[in-house]
Coordinates of C-alpha atoms in Angstrom, one line a residue:
M1 CA 13.2 -22.8 19.4
N2 CA 15.7 -22.5 16.6
Y3 CA 14.1 -19.4 15.0
D4 CA 16.8 -17.7 12.9
L5 CA 16.9 -14.0 13.7
E6 CA 19.6 -13.3 11.1
P7 CA 18.9 -15.4 7.9
E8 CA 21.3 -14.8 5.2
T9 CA 22.0 -16.0 1.6
D10 CA 25.5 -17.2 0.9
I11 CA 26.9 -16.0 -2.4
E12 CA 29.6 -18.3 -3.7
N13 CA 31.0 -16.5 -6.7
F14 CA 31.8 -12.8 -6.3
K15 CA 34.6 -10.4 -7.2
M16 CA 34.9 -7.9 -4.3
A17 CA 33.4 -7.2 -0.9
V18 CA 35.2 -5.4 2.0
Q19 CA 34.2 -4.0 5.3
G20 CA 35.6 -1.4 7.7
V21 CA 36.5 2.2 7.1
S22 CA 40.1 1.6 6.1
N23 CA 39.3 -1.3 3.8
V24 CA 36.5 0.6 2.1
T25 CA 38.6 3.7 1.8
N26 CA 41.5 1.8 0.3
M27 CA 39.4 0.0 -2.2
L28 CA 37.7 3.2 -3.4
S29 CA 41.0 5.1 -3.3
E30 CA 42.6 2.6 -5.6
K31 CA 39.8 3.0 -8.1
I32 CA 39.7 6.8 -7.8
N33 CA 43.5 7.2 -8.2
S34 CA 43.3 5.2 -11.4
L35 CA 41.1 7.8 -13.0
D36 CA 42.2 10.6 -15.2
S37 CA 42.9 13.9 -13.4
E38 CA 39.6 15.3 -14.7
S39 CA 36.9 12.9 -13.4
T40 CA 33.7 12.8 -11.3
I41 CA 32.8 10.4 -8.5
I42 CA 29.2 10.1 -7.3
F43 CA 28.0 9.0 -3.9
E44 CA 24.2 8.6 -4.3
C45 CA 22.5 8.4 -0.9
Y46 CA 19.2 7.0 0.1
P47 CA 17.4 9.4 2.4
G48 CA 18.5 8.7 6.0
V49 CA 22.1 7.9 5.2
D50 CA 24.4 9.6 7.8
Y51 CA 26.0 12.3 5.7
D52 CA 28.5 13.3 8.4
D53 CA 29.6 9.7 8.8
L54 CA 30.0 9.3 5.1
R55 CA 31.9 12.5 4.7
H56 CA 34.2 12.1 7.7
N57 CA 35.0 8.4 7.3
I58 CA 35.2 8.1 3.6
I59 CA 34.9 11.1 1.3
D60 CA 37.4 13.3 3.2
N61 CA 40.1 10.7 2.8
F62 CA 40.2 11.1 -1.0
N63 CA 41.6 14.7 -1.1
A64 CA 39.3 15.5 -4.1
D65 CA 39.8 18.9 -5.7
N66 CA 36.0 19.6 -5.4
V67 CA 33.4 18.2 -3.0
I68 CA 29.8 19.1 -3.7
F69 CA 26.9 18.3 -1.4
A70 CA 23.9 17.7 -3.7
D71 CA 21.3 18.5 -1.0
D72 CA 22.6 22.1 -0.8
F73 CA 21.0 22.7 -4.2
A74 CA 17.6 21.3 -3.5
M75 CA 14.5 23.4 -2.9
S76 CA 14.2 24.9 0.5
S77 CA 12.3 23.1 3.2
K78 CA 9.5 25.7 2.9
L79 CA 9.2 25.3 -0.9
V80 CA 9.2 21.5 -0.6
N81 CA 6.5 21.6 1.9
E82 CA 4.4 23.9 -0.2
T83 CA 4.8 21.7 -3.2
I84 CA 3.7 18.5 -1.5
H85 CA 1.3 19.8 1.1
Q86 CA -1.8 18.3 -0.6
Q87 CA -0.2 14.9 -0.7
M88 CA 1.2 15.0 2.8
T89 CA -2.2 16.2 4.3
D90 CA -2.6 17.4 7.8
D91 CA -3.3 13.9 9.1
R92 CA -0.8 12.4 11.6
V93 CA -0.8 9.0 9.8
F94 CA -2.2 9.1 6.3
G95 CA -1.0 10.8 3.1
I96 CA -1.2 10.3 -0.6
M97 CA 1.4 8.5 -2.6
T98 CA 3.6 11.0 -4.3
H99 CA 4.1 11.2 -8.1
Y100 CA 7.1 13.4 -7.8
T101 CA 10.7 12.5 -8.6
L102 CA 13.8 13.9 -7.0
S103 CA 14.7 15.9 -10.1
D104 CA 11.5 17.9 -9.5
F105 CA 13.1 19.4 -6.4
Y106 CA 16.4 20.6 -8.0
P107 CA 15.3 23.7 -9.9
Q108 CA 18.7 24.6 -11.2
L109 CA 19.8 21.1 -12.1
D110 CA 20.9 21.9 -15.7
L111 CA 23.0 24.8 -14.5
I112 CA 24.7 22.8 -11.8
K113 CA 25.4 19.9 -14.2
S114 CA 27.0 22.4 -16.6
D115 CA 29.1 23.9 -13.7
I116 CA 30.3 20.5 -12.7
K117 CA 31.5 19.7 -16.2
K118 CA 33.7 22.9 -16.1
K119 CA 35.4 22.1 -12.8
K120 CA 39.1 21.2 -12.8
G121 CA 40.5 18.1 -11.1
K122 CA 38.6 15.3 -9.4
T123 CA 35.1 16.1 -8.2
I124 CA 33.0 14.2 -5.7
V125 CA 29.3 14.8 -5.5
Y126 CA 27.4 13.2 -2.6
G127 CA 23.9 13.3 -1.2
T128 CA 20.4 12.4 -2.1
G129 CA 20.1 13.0 -5.8
A130 CA 23.8 13.3 -6.4
S131 CA 23.6 11.1 -9.5
L132 CA 21.3 13.6 -11.2
F133 CA 24.2 16.1 -11.3
A134 CA 26.7 13.9 -13.2
P135 CA 24.8 11.1 -15.0
N136 CA 28.1 10.1 -16.8
A137 CA 30.3 10.0 -13.7
E138 CA 33.4 7.8 -13.9
I139 CA 32.5 6.1 -10.6
T140 CA 29.1 5.7 -9.0
V141 CA 28.7 4.5 -5.4
Y142 CA 25.2 3.8 -4.2
C143 CA 24.9 4.3 -0.5
D144 CA 22.0 2.1 0.7
L145 CA 20.1 1.9 4.0
A146 CA 17.4 -0.5 5.3
R147 CA 14.0 1.0 6.1
W148 CA 13.8 -0.4 9.6
E149 CA 17.1 1.3 10.4
I150 CA 15.6 4.6 9.0
Q151 CA 12.7 4.2 11.3
L152 CA 15.0 3.7 14.3
R153 CA 16.9 6.8 13.2
Y154 CA 13.6 8.8 13.0
R155 CA 13.0 7.9 16.7
S156 CA 16.5 8.9 17.6
G157 CA 16.2 12.3 16.0
L158 CA 16.8 11.9 12.2
S159 CA 15.0 14.5 10.1
N160 CA 13.2 13.7 6.9
W161 CA 14.9 14.7 3.6
Q162 CA 15.2 18.5 3.3
Q163 CA 13.5 19.0 6.7
D164 CA 14.6 20.2 10.1
N165 CA 12.1 18.1 12.0
A166 CA 14.3 16.1 14.4
D167 CA 11.9 16.5 17.3
E168 CA 8.7 15.9 15.3
D169 CA 6.4 13.1 16.1
P170 CA 8.0 9.8 14.7
L171 CA 4.6 8.8 13.3
R172 CA 4.6 11.9 11.1
K173 CA 8.2 11.4 10.1
F174 CA 7.4 7.8 9.1
K175 CA 4.4 9.0 7.2
R176 CA 6.5 11.4 5.2
G177 CA 9.1 8.7 4.5
Y178 CA 6.4 6.2 3.4
F179 CA 4.5 8.6 1.1
F180 CA 7.2 10.9 -0.1
D181 CA 10.9 10.3 0.7
W182 CA 11.1 6.6 -0.1
R183 CA 8.9 6.8 -3.2
M184 CA 11.1 9.3 -4.9
A185 CA 14.3 7.6 -3.8
D186 CA 13.1 4.2 -5.1
R187 CA 12.3 5.7 -8.5
L188 CA 15.9 7.0 -8.7
K189 CA 17.4 3.8 -7.3
K190 CA 15.7 1.8 -10.0
D191 CA 17.6 3.7 -12.6
I192 CA 20.9 4.1 -10.7
L193 CA 21.5 0.7 -9.0
P194 CA 22.0 -1.2 -12.3
K195 CA 24.7 1.3 -13.2
A196 CA 26.4 1.5 -9.9
D197 CA 30.1 0.5 -9.7
F198 CA 29.8 -0.1 -6.0
V199 CA 27.1 -0.4 -3.3
L200 CA 27.9 0.9 0.2
D201 CA 26.0 -0.6 3.1
T202 CA 25.6 2.2 5.6
N203 CA 23.4 0.6 8.2
K204 CA 25.9 0.6 11.0
K205 CA 27.6 3.8 12.0
N206 CA 31.4 3.7 11.5
E207 CA 31.1 0.2 10.0
P208 CA 30.7 0.7 6.2
K209 CA 30.7 -2.3 3.9
L210 CA 31.3 -2.2 0.2
V211 CA 30.4 -4.6 -2.6
S212 CA 30.7 -4.3 -6.3
G213 CA 27.6 -3.3 -8.1
T214 CA 27.8 -6.3 -10.4
D215 CA 28.1 -8.6 -7.4
L216 CA 25.0 -7.2 -5.7
L217 CA 23.0 -7.5 -8.9
A218 CA 24.1 -11.1 -9.3
A219 CA 23.1 -11.8 -5.7
L220 CA 19.7 -10.4 -6.3
Q221 CA 19.4 -12.6 -9.4
V222 CA 20.2 -15.7 -7.3
L223 CA 17.1 -15.2 -5.2
Q224 CA 14.9 -15.6 -8.3
Y225 CA 15.5 -19.3 -8.3
Q226 CA 15.5 -20.4 -4.6
P227 CA 13.6 -20.0 -1.4
Y228 CA 14.8 -17.1 0.9
R229 CA 13.9 -15.3 4.0
T230 CA 13.9 -11.6 4.7
V231 CA 15.5 -10.3 7.9
P232 CA 12.8 -10.0 10.6
Y233 CA 12.6 -7.2 13.1
F234 CA 10.6 -6.8 16.2
D235 CA 8.9 -3.8 17.9
A236 CA 7.1 -3.0 21.1
S237 CA 3.5 -2.0 21.2
V238 CA 1.1 -0.6 23.8
W239 CA -0.8 -3.9 23.5
G240 CA 2.2 -6.1 23.1
G241 CA 2.9 -9.4 24.9
Q242 CA 5.7 -11.7 26.0
W243 CA 5.3 -14.9 23.8
M244 CA 7.8 -13.9 21.1
K245 CA 10.3 -12.7 23.6
N246 CA 10.3 -16.1 25.3
H247 CA 10.0 -18.3 22.2
Y248 CA 12.4 -16.5 19.8
K249 CA 15.1 -15.5 22.3
L250 CA 14.7 -11.8 21.6
P251 CA 16.9 -9.4 23.5
E252 CA 15.4 -7.9 26.7
N253 CA 14.0 -4.5 25.9
G254 CA 12.5 -3.7 29.2
S255 CA 9.0 -3.9 27.7
N256 CA 7.2 -6.2 25.3
Y257 CA 7.3 -7.2 21.7
G258 CA 3.9 -6.7 20.0
W259 CA 5.0 -6.9 16.4
A260 CA 7.2 -9.2 14.4
F261 CA 7.8 -8.1 10.9
D262 CA 8.8 -11.4 9.3
G263 CA 7.7 -11.4 5.8
V264 CA 7.1 -7.7 5.0
P265 CA 9.3 -7.2 1.9
E266 CA 8.6 -3.4 1.7
E267 CA 10.3 -2.9 5.1
N268 CA 12.4 -5.9 5.8
S269 CA 16.0 -6.2 4.5
L270 CA 18.1 -9.0 3.0
Y271 CA 21.5 -10.3 4.2
F272 CA 23.9 -11.5 1.6
R273 CA 27.1 -13.3 2.7
F274 CA 30.1 -12.5 0.5
G275 CA 32.9 -14.5 2.1
K276 CA 33.6 -12.8 5.5
V277 CA 31.5 -9.8 4.6
R278 CA 27.7 -9.7 5.2
I279 CA 25.9 -7.0 3.2
E280 CA 22.5 -5.7 4.2
V281 CA 20.2 -4.2 1.6
P282 CA 16.5 -3.4 1.6
A283 CA 14.4 -6.3 0.3
M284 CA 12.7 -3.7 -1.9
D285 CA 15.9 -3.7 -4.0
L286 CA 14.8 -7.1 -5.2
M287 CA 11.5 -5.7 -6.4
L288 CA 13.1 -2.8 -8.1
M289 CA 15.6 -5.0 -10.0
N290 CA 13.9 -8.4 -10.6
P291 CA 10.2 -8.2 -10.0
I292 CA 9.0 -10.6 -12.6
G293 CA 11.5 -13.3 -11.6
I294 CA 10.2 -13.2 -8.0
L295 CA 6.5 -12.5 -8.5
G296 CA 5.8 -14.2 -11.8
E297 CA 4.3 -12.6 -14.9
K298 CA 0.7 -13.0 -13.7
V299 CA 1.3 -11.2 -10.4
F300 CA 3.6 -8.5 -11.9
S301 CA 1.0 -7.7 -14.6
R302 CA -1.5 -7.1 -11.8
F303 CA 0.5 -5.3 -9.1
G304 CA 3.6 -4.1 -10.9
A305 CA 6.9 -4.1 -8.9
E306 CA 5.2 -4.5 -5.5
F307 CA 5.2 -7.5 -3.3
P308 CA 1.4 -8.0 -2.7
I309 CA 1.5 -10.4 0.3
R310 CA 2.8 -9.9 3.8
F311 CA 3.1 -11.9 6.9
D312 CA 3.6 -10.6 10.4
Y313 CA 3.0 -11.6 14.0
L314 CA 0.8 -9.9 16.6
D315 CA 1.6 -11.0 20.2
T316 CA -0.9 -10.1 22.9
V317 CA 0.0 -12.9 25.4
K318 CA 0.1 -11.1 28.8
G319 CA -0.7 -8.0 26.8
G320 CA -3.9 -6.3 25.8
N321 CA -6.5 -6.1 22.9
L322 CA -5.5 -4.6 19.6
S323 CA -7.4 -1.5 18.6
L324 CA -10.9 -1.9 17.2
Q325 CA -10.4 -1.1 13.5
V326 CA -11.4 -1.4 9.9
H327 CA -9.5 -1.3 6.6
P328 CA -10.6 0.8 3.7
L329 CA -12.5 -0.6 0.7
T330 CA -10.7 -0.8 -2.6
E331 CA -12.5 2.1 -4.2
Y332 CA -12.0 4.3 -1.0
I333 CA -8.2 3.7 -0.7
K334 CA -7.8 4.4 -4.4
Q335 CA -9.8 7.6 -4.4
H336 CA -8.4 9.0 -1.1
Y337 CA -4.8 7.7 -1.0
G338 CA -3.8 6.8 -4.5
M339 CA -3.4 3.0 -3.8
N340 CA -4.5 0.4 -6.3
Y341 CA -5.5 -2.3 -3.8
T342 CA -6.3 -2.5 -0.1
Q343 CA -5.5 -4.4 3.0
D344 CA -7.6 -7.6 2.9
E345 CA -6.3 -9.9 5.6
S346 CA -6.8 -12.8 8.0
Y347 CA -5.7 -13.9 11.5
Y348 CA -4.3 -17.4 11.7
I349 CA -4.0 -18.3 15.4
L350 CA -0.4 -19.5 16.0
A351 CA -0.7 -19.8 19.8
S352 CA -3.6 -19.3 22.3
T353 CA -4.5 -19.2 25.9
S354 CA -7.8 -19.9 27.7
N355 CA -9.0 -16.4 27.1
S356 CA -7.9 -15.9 23.5
S357 CA -10.5 -14.3 21.2
V358 CA -11.0 -12.3 18.0
Y359 CA -13.5 -9.5 17.7
L360 CA -15.1 -9.7 14.2
G361 CA -18.1 -8.1 12.7
T362 CA -21.1 -6.4 14.3
K363 CA -23.8 -8.0 16.3
K364 CA -27.2 -8.6 14.7
D365 CA -29.6 -5.7 14.0
I366 CA -27.0 -3.0 14.9
D367 CA -27.8 0.5 13.6
K368 CA -24.8 2.3 12.1
E369 CA -25.9 5.6 13.5
N370 CA -26.1 4.3 17.0
L371 CA -22.7 2.6 16.6
G372 CA -21.2 5.8 15.4
K373 CA -22.6 7.8 18.3
A374 CA -21.3 5.3 20.9
L375 CA -17.8 5.4 19.3
S376 CA -17.9 9.2 19.2
R377 CA -18.7 9.4 22.8
A378 CA -15.8 7.0 23.6
A379 CA -13.4 8.9 21.4
E380 CA -14.3 12.1 23.3
G381 CA -13.6 10.4 26.6
K382 CA -17.2 10.7 27.7
E383 CA -17.8 7.0 28.3
R384 CA -16.3 3.6 27.6
F385 CA -17.4 2.1 24.3
P386 CA -19.7 -0.8 25.1
D387 CA -18.1 -3.3 22.7
E388 CA -20.1 -6.2 24.1
K389 CA -23.3 -4.5 22.8
F390 CA -22.1 -3.8 19.3
I391 CA -19.2 -6.1 18.3
N392 CA -18.9 -9.9 18.1
N393 CA -16.2 -11.5 20.3
F394 CA -15.4 -15.1 19.2
P395 CA -13.2 -17.5 21.2
A396 CA -10.0 -18.4 19.4
K397 CA -7.7 -21.4 19.7
K398 CA -4.5 -22.5 18.0
G399 CA -5.1 -23.4 14.4
D400 CA -8.2 -21.3 13.9
H401 CA -8.4 -19.0 10.9
F402 CA -10.4 -15.8 10.9
L403 CA -10.8 -14.1 7.5
I404 CA -11.0 -10.2 7.5
P405 CA -11.9 -8.7 4.1
A406 CA -11.6 -4.9 3.9
G407 CA -14.6 -3.2 5.5
T408 CA -15.0 -5.7 8.3
I409 CA -14.6 -4.3 11.8
H410 CA -12.2 -6.4 13.8
C411 CA -9.8 -6.6 16.7
G412 CA -7.4 -9.2 18.0
G413 CA -8.0 -10.1 21.6
A414 CA -5.6 -10.4 24.5
G415 CA -3.7 -13.6 25.2
T416 CA -3.2 -14.6 21.6
V417 CA -0.4 -14.9 19.0
V418 CA -1.7 -14.1 15.5
L419 CA 0.0 -14.8 12.2
E420 CA -1.4 -12.0 10.2
I421 CA -1.7 -12.8 6.5
S422 CA -2.7 -9.8 4.4
A423 CA -2.3 -7.7 1.3
T424 CA 0.6 -5.2 1.5
P425 CA -0.9 -1.7 2.2
Y426 CA -0.5 -2.3 5.9
I427 CA -0.4 1.4 6.9
F428 CA -4.1 2.0 6.2
T429 CA -5.8 1.0 9.4
F430 CA -8.7 3.1 10.6
K431 CA -8.7 2.8 14.4
M432 CA -12.2 3.3 15.8
W433 CA -11.6 2.7 19.5
D434 CA -8.4 1.9 21.4
W435 CA -9.7 0.8 24.8
D436 CA -9.0 4.2 26.4
R437 CA -5.2 3.8 25.9
V438 CA -2.4 6.1 25.0
G439 CA 0.6 5.1 22.9
L440 CA 4.1 4.2 24.2
D441 CA 5.0 7.8 23.5
G442 CA 2.3 9.0 26.0
K443 CA 0.2 10.5 23.3
P444 CA -3.3 9.4 22.3
R445 CA -3.1 6.9 19.5
P446 CA -4.6 8.2 16.2
I447 CA -8.4 7.5 15.8
H448 CA -10.0 7.7 12.4
L449 CA -13.6 7.3 13.3
E450 CA -15.1 9.1 10.3
E451 CA -13.1 7.1 7.8
G452 CA -13.8 3.9 9.6
L453 CA -17.6 4.5 9.6
D454 CA -17.4 5.4 5.9
N455 CA -15.9 1.9 5.2
I456 CA -17.6 -0.5 7.7
Q457 CA -19.9 -3.0 6.2
M458 CA -22.8 -3.4 8.6
R459 CA -24.2 -6.5 6.9
R460 CA -21.2 -8.4 8.1
D461 CA -23.1 -9.3 11.3
T462 CA -22.9 -12.4 13.6
D463 CA -24.6 -14.8 11.2
W464 CA -22.7 -13.6 8.1
V465 CA -19.3 -13.7 9.9
E466 CA -20.0 -17.2 11.3
Q467 CA -21.0 -18.5 7.8
N468 CA -18.3 -16.8 5.8
L469 CA -15.3 -15.7 7.9
I470 CA -14.5 -18.3 10.6
N471 CA -12.6 -21.6 9.9
Q472 CA -13.7 -21.9 6.3
F473 CA -11.7 -25.0 5.8
S474 CA -12.3 -27.3 2.8
L475 CA -10.3 -30.4 2.0
M476 CA -8.3 -30.2 -1.2
S477 CA -6.4 -33.5 -1.1
Q478 CA -5.3 -36.2 1.4
N479 CA -2.9 -39.1 1.4
E480 CA -0.7 -40.9 4.0
D481 CA 2.0 -38.2 3.6
E482 CA -0.1 -35.0 3.5
T483 CA -3.4 -33.3 4.0
V484 CA -4.1 -30.1 2.1
E485 CA -6.9 -27.8 3.2
R486 CA -8.0 -24.5 1.7
T487 CA -8.3 -22.1 4.6
G488 CA -9.3 -18.8 2.8
L489 CA -9.1 -16.0 2.3
H490 CA -12.6 -15.0 1.3
P491 CA -13.3 -16.6 -2.2
T492 CA -14.8 -13.4 -3.8
L493 CA -13.6 -10.5 -1.6
E494 CA -9.9 -11.3 -1.2
F495 CA -7.2 -12.0 -3.8
I496 CA -4.9 -14.1 -1.6
E497 CA -5.4 -17.8 -1.5
T498 CA -4.1 -19.8 1.6
L499 CA -3.6 -23.5 1.9
R500 CA -2.7 -25.4 5.1
H501 CA -0.5 -28.4 4.5
T502 CA -0.3 -30.9 7.4
I503 CA 2.7 -33.1 6.5
N504 CA 3.6 -36.5 8.0
G505 CA 6.0 -37.4 5.2
V506 CA 6.8 -35.3 2.2
G507 CA 4.6 -32.3 1.3
Q508 CA 4.1 -31.5 -2.4
F509 CA 3.9 -27.8 -3.3
N510 CA 3.3 -25.8 -6.4
T511 CA 3.7 -22.0 -6.8
H512 CA 0.5 -21.8 -8.7
G513 CA 1.9 -19.2 -11.1
S514 CA 2.5 -16.7 -8.2
V515 CA 5.1 -15.9 -5.7
N516 CA 4.5 -17.9 -2.5
M517 CA 4.9 -16.7 1.1
L518 CA 4.9 -19.5 3.7
N519 CA 5.3 -20.1 7.4
M520 CA 5.8 -23.3 9.4
V521 CA 3.1 -22.9 12.0
D522 CA 3.6 -26.3 13.6
G523 CA 6.7 -28.5 13.9
N524 CA 10.4 -28.1 14.8
E525 CA 12.6 -28.1 11.7
A526 CA 12.0 -28.9 8.0
V527 CA 13.7 -28.7 4.7
V528 CA 12.5 -27.2 1.4
E529 CA 13.8 -29.1 -1.6
S530 CA 13.8 -28.7 -5.4
L531 CA 12.4 -31.5 -7.5
N532 CA 15.2 -31.1 -10.1
N533 CA 18.1 -29.9 -7.8
N534 CA 17.8 -26.3 -9.0
F535 CA 18.6 -25.0 -5.5
K536 CA 20.2 -26.4 -2.4
P537 CA 18.0 -27.8 0.4
F538 CA 16.7 -24.8 2.4
T539 CA 16.2 -25.3 6.2
I540 CA 13.2 -23.7 8.0
H541 CA 12.1 -23.7 11.6
F542 CA 8.9 -23.2 13.5
G543 CA 7.5 -19.7 13.1
E544 CA 9.8 -18.6 10.3
T545 CA 8.3 -17.0 7.2
F546 CA 10.0 -17.7 3.9
I547 CA 9.4 -16.8 0.3
V548 CA 9.5 -19.1 -2.8
P549 CA 9.7 -17.3 -6.1
E550 CA 7.2 -18.1 -8.8
A551 CA 9.9 -19.5 -11.1
V552 CA 10.6 -22.4 -8.7
G553 CA 7.4 -24.1 -9.8
Q554 CA 7.2 -27.4 -7.9
Y555 CA 9.0 -28.1 -4.6
T556 CA 8.7 -30.3 -1.5
I557 CA 8.8 -29.8 2.2
R558 CA 9.7 -32.5 4.7
S559 CA 10.4 -32.6 8.4
T560 CA 14.0 -33.2 9.4
S561 CA 13.3 -33.2 13.2
S562 CA 13.8 -36.5 15.1
I563 CA 11.6 -35.0 17.9
V564 CA 8.5 -33.8 16.0
K565 CA 7.9 -35.4 12.7
K566 CA 4.5 -33.9 11.9
I567 CA 4.7 -30.3 10.6
T568 CA 2.1 -27.8 9.4
V569 CA 2.8 -25.1 6.8
I570 CA 0.6 -22.2 5.7
Q571 CA 1.1 -21.3 2.0
A572 CA -0.2 -18.0 0.6
F573 CA -0.3 -16.9 -3.1
V574 CA -2.2 -14.7 -5.4
K575 CA -5.2 -16.4 -6.9

């Protein structure tokens, strides 16, 4: 397989990009030394940036007259926690999206700003919220960090912003980042990034990379008009399998890979190639800077600066069943968690074995009270949950498509590789039973039985599921080059449309007034091409997820493999 683990976008015209401590320091020193003797330099940091690394490798080299650490002036950890307790909740996984901004947690901001203006000589302010202290600084450097790297740092002992929780459960640290840290930081980033003189890539310790702010903004603009991929990442799971490890040449991790996050713009990053320098930035930067150009006006007016579609892989080959789960209904997720839409999804079967299956919907004439009692006894460890009595288990084969609107109880079975196509709020999964397992951390995996029972739709029983949710293919068009089938998702319950293009020659595509997310689910290699040469031919391989911005309009995909001519592509967009 030629699956590209490190997709990048080459930027041809740029002014400045350097890498390495000495080169970054020299470039910034040149700019700082050219300033007047009375000047201020800001290093605004995304939560999770290694402050010690930044201070030791870069800031201390400038011999500034004053160095101020912004975080020293934030509310105490105790006060922060008291302020946001209701939003953070006591739950291990779920919180409520914060409405706060970083400035809310700097109670003496005006006083500090006034004090900085009075300081003599050159002043450097660094930390999360540093730009609030000197909004008219002579130089602003934005220190960025990918969310997957932040998660890895959580596992290695990183504390959340203004917390001393290095040893806390990583799930709780991720929850705090998801609902609080990242939301505040993104609100500030949206204002600061367009004004930044430089962007510092801090993803690798002792390997800083620097690009001019105008160059990064221009690179983000480029992606409005051409296909692109986000950088995938892979993670182990208690139920994980071996298929991706073998097919995508993943590094040996002594375990499995259950997840492939390939097509999750909120957590994936982007690689930009500036000559010899490769800069990594969160893919969310694109949403913060150019949402309409990527999403299109129709989608933006409905979802705002959020990418509403996500693709990921679930690999259970030589692994186990996923948890039995349900996703919240729209009104429930809005009322309880402050989200405007929920996780409707589907399972497209990318690879299967003789025992592949999908658990979907309840069996006929099941009483909800009895179901709840059986699940409660299982959750308490009193007995195994008799899934065969309550839950349908349908055989699954490569090319099948199972639709899973919110409120439908479901579970991916062992021996299967699923391309999960869903709406973006992926964190809201109510596990109802987990096959008597503990997590990789040795702790019981979170069960949210009460929430799950509140949302499960009991009328989605065997007959209803078979008639509405399994292989709902309908022919859209057919010629000698291409067959196009509508594959879902549910016509009234889900906002994502999916089309399956089986291509023998050249496939014809249209963005349908929405951003497109696609994956080549069959074939070897293909090329995406513009009808009017607006972008260079874009090569894709089996299993790769890629994005086509709404502005592209019409485009084609054709096989370039001499071995396998026929290809199949799944296309998803907002109806």
